[in-house]
Amino acid sequence: MRSRTVVATAIGTTALLGATGCLPVGGHRAADIGKAARASAGATAPAPSGSGKLTDLSGREILRRAHQATREAESAHVVAKVRLDGKPMAIDLSLDKKGNCNGVIRLDGMGRMDLIKSAELIHFKGDEAYWRGAAKLKNAPRKQTDQMVAALAGRWVKVPASDARSAAMTGMCDLDKLTLEAGRDSVLARKGAAATVGGVPAVAVTSPGKDGTETDYVATEGTPYILRSTLSGKEDGEVSFSEFGKPVDVTSPKDSDVLDMGRAGGSGPGESV
């Protein structure tokens, strides 16, 4: 199987990866994770203005302060359990506002995909289940599927971040987009009980939504970052945030057997795999 055929199929499946950029949490788009989860903020972000103990404020005001911190986010580690087209999806990504990210995505029926994205390059690696799932979506015949799995499963694939073919993958690596609508508050927000998330004291704030009740856990010590957001009711989902402000590691894989999409997709020599 010639590598340009392999790569053409691989490129055709990158939209699946980019689909997490519009990932639903309940009935929301993932751009609305920023609204539903109120997303995270950078550790170096200045504390929101205003005095007084956070827990003395109303639920709406607590969210407003959390939103102000969120919009100043520079980086965060995001762990989410959500659904895409009704299928469970797990996301474990470190990402920032510069579009860098590093982590793992798992989708029911699609296996595991590792991802590293910097300003210049995107590296991704799918396991056998991922590539078989991708081939199924492309209606590839069994022989071609087996060839693709043999060539790509467990192998890093590289594509320039500037390449139009990688556009579908870049949206999910942008924390700024993720928190785009994080400034919205809720007049129905209600302050709940004290809690502890990852060892950090927090307060729960609940807000009713069309698909269930959203509960945001806001840190009550230091800057009021969102530590966790859940949705329960008609739809369920959970997003947790940590490692605020920590630089994202975008070091290229230390693997000599990386398939270069830019080269393999061209007409030059060395196309066989």
XYZ file of C-alpha atoms in Angstrom:
273
model
C 0.000 0.000 0.000
C 1.560 3.295 -1.073
C 1.957 5.882 1.640
C 0.012 8.553 -0.241
C -3.039 6.273 0.007
C -2.415 5.742 3.697
C -1.953 9.443 4.251
C -5.031 10.372 2.247
C -7.082 8.149 4.517
C -5.342 9.505 7.599
C -5.954 13.096 6.556
C -9.554 12.276 5.911
C -9.958 11.200 9.514
C -8.364 14.205 11.168
C -11.784 15.858 11.176
C -12.721 13.300 13.812
C -10.043 14.716 16.032
C -11.129 18.256 15.319
C -14.666 17.261 16.209
C -13.732 17.672 19.842
C -13.576 21.381 19.126
C -17.377 21.276 18.956
C -17.758 18.605 21.569
C -21.160 18.564 23.254
C -21.422 18.530 27.018
C -25.039 17.667 27.413
C -26.665 19.811 24.763
C -23.778 22.282 24.621
C -20.935 22.723 22.156
C -17.464 22.481 23.569
C -16.962 26.117 22.913
C -19.687 26.214 25.569
C -17.589 24.128 27.952
C -16.273 27.569 28.734
C -19.856 28.548 29.534
C -20.944 25.299 31.143
C -17.641 24.588 32.846
C -16.448 28.198 33.182
C -13.083 26.729 32.190
C -9.761 27.381 33.829
C -7.385 30.234 34.400
C -3.611 30.844 34.450
C -1.800 30.669 37.743
C -0.238 34.061 37.129
C -3.566 35.768 36.457
C -4.239 38.638 38.872
C -7.048 38.122 41.335
C -10.378 39.688 40.334
C -11.143 43.077 41.803
C -13.416 43.445 44.786
C -13.048 42.692 48.438
C -14.814 40.408 50.833
C -14.928 36.699 51.443
C -15.974 34.797 48.327
C -18.413 32.584 50.183
C -20.258 35.659 51.469
C -21.238 36.570 47.895
C -24.230 35.427 45.878
C -23.929 32.502 43.484
C -24.160 34.853 40.531
C -21.373 37.092 41.834
C -19.153 34.104 42.571
C -19.537 33.010 38.952
C -18.823 36.524 37.721
C -15.533 36.574 39.629
C -14.671 33.115 38.361
C -15.408 34.277 34.809
C -13.082 37.243 35.141
C -10.248 34.918 36.180
C -11.160 32.488 33.398
C -10.800 35.066 30.630
C -7.217 35.665 31.799
C -6.350 31.985 31.525
C -3.051 31.206 29.817
C -2.953 27.420 30.184
C -4.612 24.544 31.996
C -4.876 20.789 32.223
C -8.371 19.711 31.183
C -9.856 16.297 31.927
C -13.354 15.695 30.590
C -15.898 12.906 30.326
C -18.503 13.918 27.795
C -20.444 12.554 24.832
C -19.956 13.011 21.097
C -22.901 11.970 18.944
C -24.147 9.924 21.871
C -20.846 8.093 22.359
C -18.695 8.432 25.501
C -15.550 10.477 24.982
C -12.680 11.024 27.405
C -10.297 13.953 27.012
C -7.064 14.509 28.918
C -5.290 17.546 27.481
C -2.901 20.243 28.587
C -3.524 23.298 26.417
C -3.014 27.034 26.235
C -4.135 30.176 24.459
C -1.291 29.912 21.964
C -2.802 26.767 20.478
C -0.342 24.335 22.026
C -1.633 21.073 23.441
C -0.496 17.655 24.565
C -2.612 14.733 25.664
C -4.934 11.864 24.880
C -8.430 11.539 23.434
C -10.517 8.372 23.673
C -13.809 7.884 21.856
C -16.026 4.838 22.249
C -15.546 2.684 19.168
C -12.529 4.723 18.059
C -9.841 3.693 20.522
C -7.112 6.084 21.633
C -5.434 9.004 19.907
C -2.349 10.756 21.333
C -1.794 14.346 20.272
C 1.030 16.883 20.480
C 0.544 20.258 18.826
C 2.912 23.219 18.758
C 2.838 26.386 16.701
C 4.713 24.609 13.907
C 3.768 20.942 14.004
C 1.033 18.478 14.875
C 1.946 14.934 15.871
C -0.772 12.369 16.427
C -0.772 8.631 17.038
C -3.742 6.278 16.912
C -3.925 2.746 18.205
C -5.334 -0.136 16.174
C -8.891 0.529 17.358
C -8.598 4.151 16.247
C -7.475 3.311 12.723
C -10.009 0.526 12.316
C -12.720 2.920 13.436
C -11.429 5.549 11.032
C -11.387 3.061 8.168
C -14.955 2.015 8.984
C -16.126 5.613 8.780
C -14.406 5.871 5.391
C -16.067 2.620 4.270
C -12.632 1.237 3.444
C -12.534 -2.418 2.298
C -11.069 -5.007 4.661
C -7.785 -5.369 2.782
C -7.158 -1.620 2.739
C -8.097 -1.406 6.417
C -5.609 -4.099 7.356
C -2.894 -2.360 5.327
C -3.634 0.971 6.972
C -3.554 -0.565 10.446
C -0.258 -2.286 9.680
C 1.238 0.987 8.459
C -0.148 3.418 11.033
C -1.302 1.796 14.270
C 0.908 2.913 17.138
C 2.942 5.151 14.836
C 3.373 8.901 15.154
C 2.183 10.915 12.160
C 3.400 14.461 11.578
C 1.753 17.318 9.680
C 2.574 21.042 9.603
C 0.225 23.074 11.797
C -0.086 25.545 8.936
C -1.311 22.844 6.553
C -4.961 23.329 5.624
C -5.476 19.606 6.167
C -4.803 20.045 9.864
C -7.288 22.861 10.375
C -9.924 20.548 11.853
C -7.493 19.510 14.580
C -6.378 22.924 15.740
C -9.576 24.229 17.317
C -9.556 21.809 20.216
C -6.054 22.950 21.179
C -7.005 26.578 21.795
C -7.857 27.448 25.394
C -8.914 30.919 24.325
C -11.635 29.449 22.106
C -12.621 27.052 24.838
C -13.256 29.950 27.193
C -14.744 32.264 24.574
C -18.160 32.411 26.217
C -16.933 32.098 29.762
C -18.074 35.644 30.537
C -21.724 34.668 30.662
C -23.363 34.403 34.052
C -26.712 33.084 35.188
C -29.368 35.040 37.040
C -30.554 31.694 38.397
C -27.143 30.736 39.805
C -27.415 29.535 43.375
C -24.650 29.150 45.923
C -24.388 25.659 47.381
C -22.335 23.813 49.926
C -18.617 23.914 50.591
C -16.549 21.201 48.900
C -12.989 20.103 48.293
C -11.712 19.450 44.762
C -8.227 18.032 44.353
C -7.399 19.111 47.875
C -8.472 22.703 47.213
C -11.347 24.260 49.195
C -14.222 25.237 46.911
C -17.858 26.259 46.869
C -20.493 24.764 44.588
C -22.661 27.021 42.431
C -25.609 25.487 40.582
C -27.354 26.813 37.477
C -30.361 25.230 35.732
C -29.967 24.560 32.009
C -32.007 23.034 29.209
C -30.294 19.661 29.566
C -29.885 19.514 33.316
C -28.265 21.201 36.252
C -24.778 22.641 35.892
C -22.652 22.698 39.024
C -19.449 24.707 39.069
C -16.947 24.275 41.895
C -15.063 27.523 42.446
C -11.855 27.735 44.470
C -12.359 29.741 47.657
C -8.650 30.219 48.389
C -6.602 32.491 46.145
C -7.945 33.357 42.714
C -11.415 31.819 42.210
C -10.633 29.385 39.441
C -13.156 26.807 38.327
C -11.873 23.437 39.544
C -14.656 21.236 38.249
C -17.926 21.545 36.354
C -20.603 18.890 36.072
C -23.848 18.535 34.186
C -26.524 16.178 35.483
C -30.029 15.524 34.246
C -31.089 14.827 30.665
C -27.386 14.714 29.766
C -24.353 14.077 31.945
C -20.808 15.329 31.694
C -17.864 16.391 33.802
C -14.887 18.659 33.203
C -12.028 19.190 35.680
C -9.258 21.793 35.569
C -5.833 21.877 37.171
C -2.188 22.906 36.637
C -3.188 26.475 35.876
C -0.416 28.431 34.179
C 1.871 25.422 33.730
C 3.694 25.479 30.359
C 2.486 22.910 27.854
C 5.141 20.400 26.803
C 5.140 20.262 22.994
C 8.441 18.433 22.561
C 8.328 16.325 19.402
C 8.172 12.552 19.956
C 11.569 10.943 20.350
C 10.793 8.363 17.718
C 12.726 7.998 14.479
C 9.848 6.169 12.785
C 7.527 9.157 12.349
C 5.447 9.365 9.176
C 5.758 12.855 7.710
C 2.452 13.699 6.035
C 3.921 16.621 4.163
C 6.542 14.419 2.501
C 4.451 11.278 2.174
C 1.556 13.173 0.660
C 3.729 14.587 -2.086
C 5.001 13.068 -5.290
C 8.591 12.666 -4.296
C 10.543 9.474 -3.697
C 10.225 7.245 -0.699
C 6.452 6.850 -0.845
C 6.284 3.198 0.089
C 5.668 2.134 3.673
